[in-house]
Amino acid sequence: MLTLDPSSHLLVLTGAGISAESGVPTFRDAGGLWEGHDVHEVASPEGFARDPLLVWKFYSERRAGMTGVAPNAGHRALVEVERRLGDRFLLVTQNIDGLHAAAGSERIIEIHGNLMRSRCSVCDRAPFADTTAYRAGVAPMCGVCQRAGTDALLRPDIVWFGEPVVADALPRIEAFVARAGKDLRFLAIGTSGLVYPAAGLVDVCRARGGKSWLVNLEPPANAHAFDEVALGKAGDVLPRLLA
Ligand SMILES: NC(=O)c1ccc[n+]([C@@H]2O[C@H](COP(=O)([O-])OP(=O)(O)OC[C@H]3O[C@@H](n4cnc5c(N)ncnc54)[C@H](O)[C@@H]3O)[C@@H](O)[C@H]2O)c1
Ligand SMILES: [Zn+2]
């Protein structure tokens, strides 16, 4: 049981594992391949420069694959705890699938962006909602750039390997951590502990003396950093842990 007292502030980090039971595949579980692709081919600026059609085919399949996918008991358990804690709760997710928002979570930072948004790869127009699964062989172009007489590809509004996390994410996390002070508690769920800066959040919490919990199917790279580790499926463990 994760015990919280009336002043506790809970920082939660989720990764692909929390969505596994909703039917969204994780990639490290598949041996570093993401649906048969080397992740660097489809999730890096270099990969996009080399083959934008392949990258758009990949994300178009991911978009189409979200049809009928719904949040699970793990997502819902986090909504419940947020209702109890209010502003003493912050959810940081590496996931791009939007399932936390679909479940009803409100205080969310999607540090790696969102699958259902696109942005221009050149101009600074704001990212926009885009659920389109583009036809094979079609790379979408930016209408704003086109009207200005230049050709620019649209890209998914996703943070790829080698790119910095979403601009306001770190200041928002730092502000929460500062406000929490000694009352900071940390819970990580379904993440392999390999992708920074997310993997370093547990150390931020430990440096303040706060207790940390981990829920994961198997021990991840940074398991030793946590005070309590519950191995199992998020959808089974979280409703009990957060009851
Ligand atoms: N759903 C998504 O949005 C999604 C899916 C695949 C990859 N990604 C991208 O992958 C990158 C990060 O990698 P990551 O660490 O989040 O994922 P990962 O695939 O590297 O690791 C997933 C972890 O979850 C664990 N796991 C698997 N099923 C679980 C379950 N039912 N309950 C609890 N734990 C379970 C695994 O043991 C593993 O340690 C992110 O950048 C993210 O954008 C996102
Ligand atoms: Zn543009």
Tab-separated table of C-alpha atoms and ligand atoms in Angstrom:
chain	number	residue	atom	x	y	z
A	1	MET	CA	0.000	0.000	0.000
A	2	LEU	CA	1.273	3.419	-0.933
A	3	THR	CA	0.642	5.527	2.152
A	4	LEU	CA	0.079	9.252	1.668
A	5	ASP	CA	-0.574	11.740	4.440
A	6	PRO	CA	-2.547	14.974	4.099
A	7	SER	CA	0.493	16.980	3.005
A	8	SER	CA	2.001	14.425	0.605
A	9	HIS	CA	2.614	15.542	-2.984
A	10	LEU	CA	2.643	12.685	-5.476
A	11	LEU	CA	4.690	12.868	-8.659
A	12	VAL	CA	3.853	9.994	-11.014
A	13	LEU	CA	5.839	8.908	-14.066
A	14	THR	CA	4.311	6.488	-16.557
A	15	GLY	CA	5.787	4.677	-19.542
A	16	ALA	CA	4.575	2.340	-22.239
A	17	GLY	CA	3.901	-0.448	-19.694
A	18	ILE	CA	0.764	1.214	-18.307
A	19	SER	CA	-0.848	1.071	-21.757
A	20	ALA	CA	0.184	-2.531	-22.503
A	21	GLU	CA	-3.044	-3.932	-21.020
A	22	SER	CA	-5.029	-1.593	-23.279
A	23	GLY	CA	-3.384	-3.364	-26.213
A	24	VAL	CA	-0.769	-0.715	-27.105
A	25	PRO	CA	2.551	-2.542	-27.574
A	26	THR	CA	5.675	-1.430	-25.681
A	27	PHE	CA	8.873	-1.480	-27.693
A	28	ARG	CA	11.631	-2.705	-25.423
A	29	ASP	CA	9.593	-5.805	-24.669
A	30	ALA	CA	9.855	-6.608	-28.386
A	31	GLY	CA	13.655	-6.617	-28.286
A	32	GLY	CA	14.232	-2.944	-29.136
A	33	LEU	CA	12.044	-3.164	-32.193
A	34	TRP	CA	8.905	-1.102	-32.390
A	35	GLU	CA	6.454	-3.117	-34.488
A	36	GLY	CA	9.317	-4.562	-36.507
A	37	HIS	CA	11.241	-1.286	-36.949
A	38	ASP	CA	14.518	-0.196	-35.396
A	39	VAL	CA	13.290	2.710	-33.247
A	40	HIS	CA	15.992	5.018	-34.572
A	41	GLU	CA	14.633	4.563	-38.114
A	42	VAL	CA	11.174	5.781	-37.166
A	43	ALA	CA	11.783	7.910	-34.064
A	44	SER	CA	14.711	10.204	-34.774
A	45	PRO	CA	15.202	13.405	-36.811
A	46	GLU	CA	17.844	11.588	-38.872
A	47	GLY	CA	15.382	8.799	-39.697
A	48	PHE	CA	12.772	11.371	-40.750
A	49	ALA	CA	15.289	13.215	-42.953
A	50	ARG	CA	16.291	9.932	-44.563
A	51	ASP	CA	12.832	8.495	-45.183
A	52	PRO	CA	9.831	10.681	-44.235
A	53	LEU	CA	7.433	8.328	-46.038
A	54	LEU	CA	8.481	5.398	-43.850
A	55	VAL	CA	8.142	7.515	-40.706
A	56	TRP	CA	4.675	8.735	-41.719
A	57	LYS	CA	3.637	5.185	-42.627
A	58	PHE	CA	4.736	4.051	-39.172
A	59	TYR	CA	2.880	6.805	-37.253
A	60	SER	CA	-0.167	6.501	-39.512
A	61	GLU	CA	-0.327	2.822	-38.493
A	62	ARG	CA	0.038	3.814	-34.827
A	63	ARG	CA	-2.832	6.308	-35.243
A	64	ALA	CA	-5.051	3.752	-36.956
A	65	GLY	CA	-4.103	1.230	-34.248
A	66	MET	CA	-5.633	3.468	-31.555
A	67	THR	CA	-9.156	2.914	-32.917
A	68	GLY	CA	-11.174	1.198	-30.217
A	69	VAL	CA	-8.304	1.320	-27.693
A	70	ALA	CA	-9.514	2.386	-24.237
A	71	PRO	CA	-7.858	3.216	-20.909
A	72	ASN	CA	-7.487	0.345	-18.413
A	73	ALA	CA	-7.743	-0.081	-14.633
A	74	GLY	CA	-4.222	1.333	-14.189
A	75	HIS	CA	-5.084	4.622	-15.917
A	76	ARG	CA	-8.321	4.813	-13.908
A	77	ALA	CA	-6.566	4.251	-10.565
A	78	LEU	CA	-4.452	7.346	-11.278
A	79	VAL	CA	-7.573	9.403	-12.003
A	80	GLU	CA	-8.959	8.385	-8.592
A	81	VAL	CA	-5.809	9.374	-6.711
A	82	GLU	CA	-5.712	12.735	-8.546
A	83	ARG	CA	-9.314	13.385	-7.417
A	84	ARG	CA	-8.180	12.908	-3.807
A	85	LEU	CA	-4.962	14.952	-4.030
A	86	GLY	CA	-5.931	17.754	-6.425
A	87	ASP	CA	-2.984	20.112	-6.951
A	88	ARG	CA	-0.780	17.856	-4.821
A	89	PHE	CA	-0.723	15.469	-7.801
A	90	LEU	CA	1.242	15.646	-11.052
A	91	LEU	CA	1.391	13.005	-13.769
A	92	VAL	CA	4.367	12.965	-16.135
A	93	THR	CA	3.987	10.517	-18.994
A	94	GLN	CA	6.371	9.322	-21.668
A	95	ASN	CA	3.406	7.912	-23.539
A	96	ILE	CA	2.120	9.510	-26.703
A	97	ASP	CA	-1.160	7.577	-26.815
A	98	GLY	CA	-3.388	10.094	-24.972
A	99	LEU	CA	-4.928	7.359	-22.778
A	100	HIS	CA	-4.397	9.245	-19.495
A	101	ALA	CA	-6.432	12.202	-20.755
A	102	ALA	CA	-9.036	9.804	-22.155
A	103	ALA	CA	-9.332	8.213	-18.686
A	104	GLY	CA	-9.917	11.642	-17.123
A	105	SER	CA	-6.498	12.654	-15.746
A	106	GLU	CA	-6.098	16.441	-15.817
A	107	ARG	CA	-2.734	17.372	-14.336
A	108	ILE	CA	-0.659	15.724	-17.070
A	109	ILE	CA	2.603	16.559	-18.767
A	110	GLU	CA	3.133	14.560	-21.960
A	111	ILE	CA	6.905	14.968	-22.139
A	112	HIS	CA	7.214	13.096	-25.445
A	113	GLY	CA	4.293	14.771	-27.225
A	114	ASN	CA	1.112	13.228	-28.585
A	115	LEU	CA	0.466	10.823	-31.441
A	116	MET	CA	-2.741	12.627	-32.415
A	117	ARG	CA	-1.050	15.970	-33.115
A	118	SER	CA	1.105	17.142	-36.020
A	119	ARG	CA	3.313	20.170	-36.517
A	120	CYS	CA	5.416	21.686	-39.272
A	121	SER	CA	8.989	20.444	-39.539
A	122	VAL	CA	10.099	23.959	-40.548
A	123	CYS	CA	7.843	26.833	-39.447
A	124	ASP	CA	6.738	27.627	-35.902
A	125	ARG	CA	2.967	27.367	-36.369
A	126	ALA	CA	1.333	25.802	-33.292
A	127	PRO	CA	0.971	21.999	-33.218
A	128	PHE	CA	-2.571	20.952	-34.160
A	129	ALA	CA	-4.881	17.979	-33.582
A	130	ASP	CA	-4.464	15.465	-36.402
A	131	THR	CA	-5.854	11.950	-36.316
A	132	THR	CA	-5.238	11.348	-40.030
A	133	ALA	CA	-3.684	8.040	-40.975
A	134	TYR	CA	-2.028	9.118	-44.226
A	135	ARG	CA	-2.206	6.841	-47.240
A	136	ALA	CA	0.944	4.881	-48.033
A	137	GLY	CA	3.224	6.949	-50.235
A	138	VAL	CA	1.784	10.296	-49.088
A	139	ALA	CA	3.819	12.664	-46.934
A	140	PRO	CA	1.647	15.563	-45.725
A	141	MET	CA	2.858	19.111	-46.397
A	142	CYS	CA	2.432	22.284	-44.332
A	143	GLY	CA	-0.273	24.537	-45.781
A	144	VAL	CA	1.133	27.632	-44.046
A	145	CYS	CA	4.542	27.167	-45.670
A	146	GLN	CA	2.922	26.311	-49.007
A	147	ARG	CA	0.986	29.606	-48.984
A	148	ALA	CA	4.297	31.400	-48.352
A	149	GLY	CA	5.721	29.644	-51.410
A	150	THR	CA	7.931	27.002	-49.738
A	151	ASP	CA	7.567	23.248	-49.347
A	152	ALA	CA	7.809	21.871	-45.834
A	153	LEU	CA	6.828	18.481	-44.482
A	154	LEU	CA	4.477	18.070	-41.580
A	155	ARG	CA	5.749	15.737	-38.851
A	156	PRO	CA	4.117	14.058	-35.868
A	157	ASP	CA	4.233	16.257	-32.729
A	158	ILE	CA	6.382	13.695	-30.977
A	159	VAL	CA	9.735	14.041	-29.236
A	160	TRP	CA	12.195	11.774	-31.009
A	161	PHE	CA	15.507	10.382	-29.814
A	162	GLY	CA	18.079	13.151	-29.560
A	163	GLU	CA	15.417	15.878	-29.252
A	164	PRO	CA	14.717	17.860	-26.062
A	165	VAL	CA	11.503	17.066	-24.176
A	166	VAL	CA	8.456	19.329	-24.606
A	167	ALA	CA	9.497	22.927	-23.833
A	168	ASP	CA	7.591	23.757	-20.648
A	169	ALA	CA	7.812	20.233	-19.160
A	170	LEU	CA	10.919	20.568	-17.020
A	171	PRO	CA	10.001	23.963	-15.489
A	172	ARG	CA	6.540	22.603	-14.569
A	173	ILE	CA	8.071	19.515	-12.946
A	174	GLU	CA	10.656	21.634	-11.111
A	175	ALA	CA	7.932	23.957	-9.807
A	176	PHE	CA	5.953	20.970	-8.481
A	177	VAL	CA	9.049	19.474	-6.833
A	178	ALA	CA	9.914	22.826	-5.228
A	179	ARG	CA	6.354	23.249	-3.924
A	180	ALA	CA	6.334	19.689	-2.539
A	181	GLY	CA	9.607	20.095	-0.622
A	182	LYS	CA	10.020	17.286	1.918
A	183	ASP	CA	6.484	16.054	1.164
A	184	LEU	CA	7.421	14.802	-2.299
A	185	ARG	CA	6.540	11.157	-3.050
A	186	PHE	CA	7.302	9.447	-6.338
A	187	LEU	CA	5.635	6.596	-8.212
A	188	ALA	CA	6.940	5.199	-11.515
A	189	ILE	CA	4.870	2.762	-13.575
A	190	GLY	CA	5.680	0.658	-16.621
A	191	THR	CA	8.873	2.317	-17.725
A	192	SER	CA	12.181	0.692	-18.569
A	193	GLY	CA	14.243	3.333	-16.724
A	194	LEU	CA	16.465	3.931	-19.748
A	195	VAL	CA	15.127	7.125	-21.316
A	196	TYR	CA	16.320	10.385	-19.719
A	197	PRO	CA	15.363	12.833	-18.286
A	198	ALA	CA	12.376	10.754	-17.112
A	199	ALA	CA	14.595	7.994	-15.703
A	200	GLY	CA	16.317	10.534	-13.441
A	201	LEU	CA	13.130	11.701	-11.656
A	202	VAL	CA	13.515	9.053	-8.971
A	203	ASP	CA	16.910	10.538	-8.039
A	204	VAL	CA	15.362	14.010	-7.818
A	205	CYS	CA	12.868	12.610	-5.297
A	206	ARG	CA	15.511	10.686	-3.328
A	207	ALA	CA	17.696	13.779	-3.063
A	208	ARG	CA	14.790	15.336	-1.101
A	209	GLY	CA	14.364	12.328	1.136
A	210	GLY	CA	11.010	11.408	-0.404
A	211	LYS	CA	9.823	7.833	-0.641
A	212	SER	CA	9.584	6.203	-4.078
A	213	TRP	CA	7.591	3.297	-5.463
A	214	LEU	CA	7.873	1.374	-8.699
A	215	VAL	CA	5.266	-0.777	-10.434
A	216	ASN	CA	6.646	-2.728	-13.388
A	217	LEU	CA	6.271	-6.111	-15.004
A	218	GLU	CA	9.983	-6.818	-14.557
A	219	PRO	CA	12.857	-5.060	-12.744
A	220	PRO	CA	13.938	-2.123	-14.973
A	221	ALA	CA	17.452	-0.663	-15.331
A	222	ASN	CA	17.054	1.690	-12.343
A	223	ALA	CA	15.056	-0.620	-9.997
A	224	HIS	CA	17.692	-0.301	-7.235
A	225	ALA	CA	16.875	3.429	-6.935
A	226	PHE	CA	13.359	2.786	-5.523
A	227	ASP	CA	12.312	2.173	-1.902
A	228	GLU	CA	9.488	-0.175	-2.840
A	229	VAL	CA	9.149	-2.295	-5.963
A	230	ALA	CA	5.912	-4.083	-6.888
A	231	LEU	CA	6.407	-6.433	-9.803
A	232	GLY	CA	3.267	-7.167	-11.790
A	233	LYS	CA	0.817	-5.732	-14.282
A	234	ALA	CA	-0.100	-2.093	-13.701
A	235	GLY	CA	-3.812	-2.851	-14.114
A	236	ASP	CA	-3.645	-5.437	-11.307
A	237	VAL	CA	-1.208	-3.712	-8.951
A	238	LEU	CA	-2.259	-0.037	-9.095
A	239	PRO	CA	-5.884	-0.310	-7.942
A	240	ARG	CA	-4.643	-2.200	-4.830
A	241	LEU	CA	-1.580	0.005	-4.244
A	242	LEU	CA	-3.581	3.221	-4.493
A	243	ALA	CA	-6.743	2.048	-2.698
B	1	LIG	N1	1.806	3.737	-25.374
B	1	LIG	C1	2.709	4.599	-25.874
B	1	LIG	O1	2.448	5.790	-25.974
B	1	LIG	C2	4.072	4.079	-26.289
B	1	LIG	C3	4.242	2.762	-26.728
B	1	LIG	C4	5.538	2.340	-27.093
B	1	LIG	C5	6.617	3.213	-26.994
B	1	LIG	N2	6.414	4.494	-26.571
B	1	LIG	C6	7.595	5.365	-26.432
B	1	LIG	O2	8.614	4.579	-25.744
B	1	LIG	C7	9.476	5.417	-24.988
B	1	LIG	C8	9.805	5.073	-23.539
B	1	LIG	O3	9.978	3.842	-23.242
B	1	LIG	P1	9.221	3.290	-21.959
B	1	LIG	O4	10.217	3.136	-20.855
B	1	LIG	O5	7.977	4.049	-21.720
B	1	LIG	O6	8.733	1.913	-22.497
B	1	LIG	P2	9.517	0.595	-22.766
B	1	LIG	O7	8.764	-0.089	-23.853
B	1	LIG	O8	10.949	0.840	-22.924
B	1	LIG	O9	9.354	-0.198	-21.378
B	1	LIG	C9	8.101	-0.618	-20.938
B	1	LIG	C10	8.265	-1.200	-19.536
B	1	LIG	O10	6.973	-1.550	-19.082
B	1	LIG	C11	6.994	-2.837	-18.489
B	1	LIG	N3	5.659	-3.416	-18.685
B	1	LIG	C12	5.172	-4.093	-19.764
B	1	LIG	N4	3.890	-4.420	-19.552
B	1	LIG	C13	3.550	-3.943	-18.333
B	1	LIG	C14	2.336	-3.954	-17.560
B	1	LIG	N5	1.216	-4.541	-18.003
B	1	LIG	N6	2.356	-3.358	-16.337
B	1	LIG	C15	3.484	-2.765	-15.874
B	1	LIG	N7	4.652	-2.725	-16.552
B	1	LIG	C16	4.681	-3.295	-17.770
B	1	LIG	C17	8.104	-3.577	-19.159
B	1	LIG	O11	8.630	-4.562	-18.282
B	1	LIG	C18	9.121	-2.468	-19.467
B	1	LIG	O12	10.064	-2.329	-18.422
B	1	LIG	C19	8.719	6.673	-24.832
B	1	LIG	O13	9.480	7.666	-25.438
B	1	LIG	C20	7.383	6.526	-25.527
B	1	LIG	O14	7.103	7.718	-26.230
B	1	LIG	C21	5.163	4.920	-26.216
B	2	ZN	ZN	5.131	25.270	-42.034
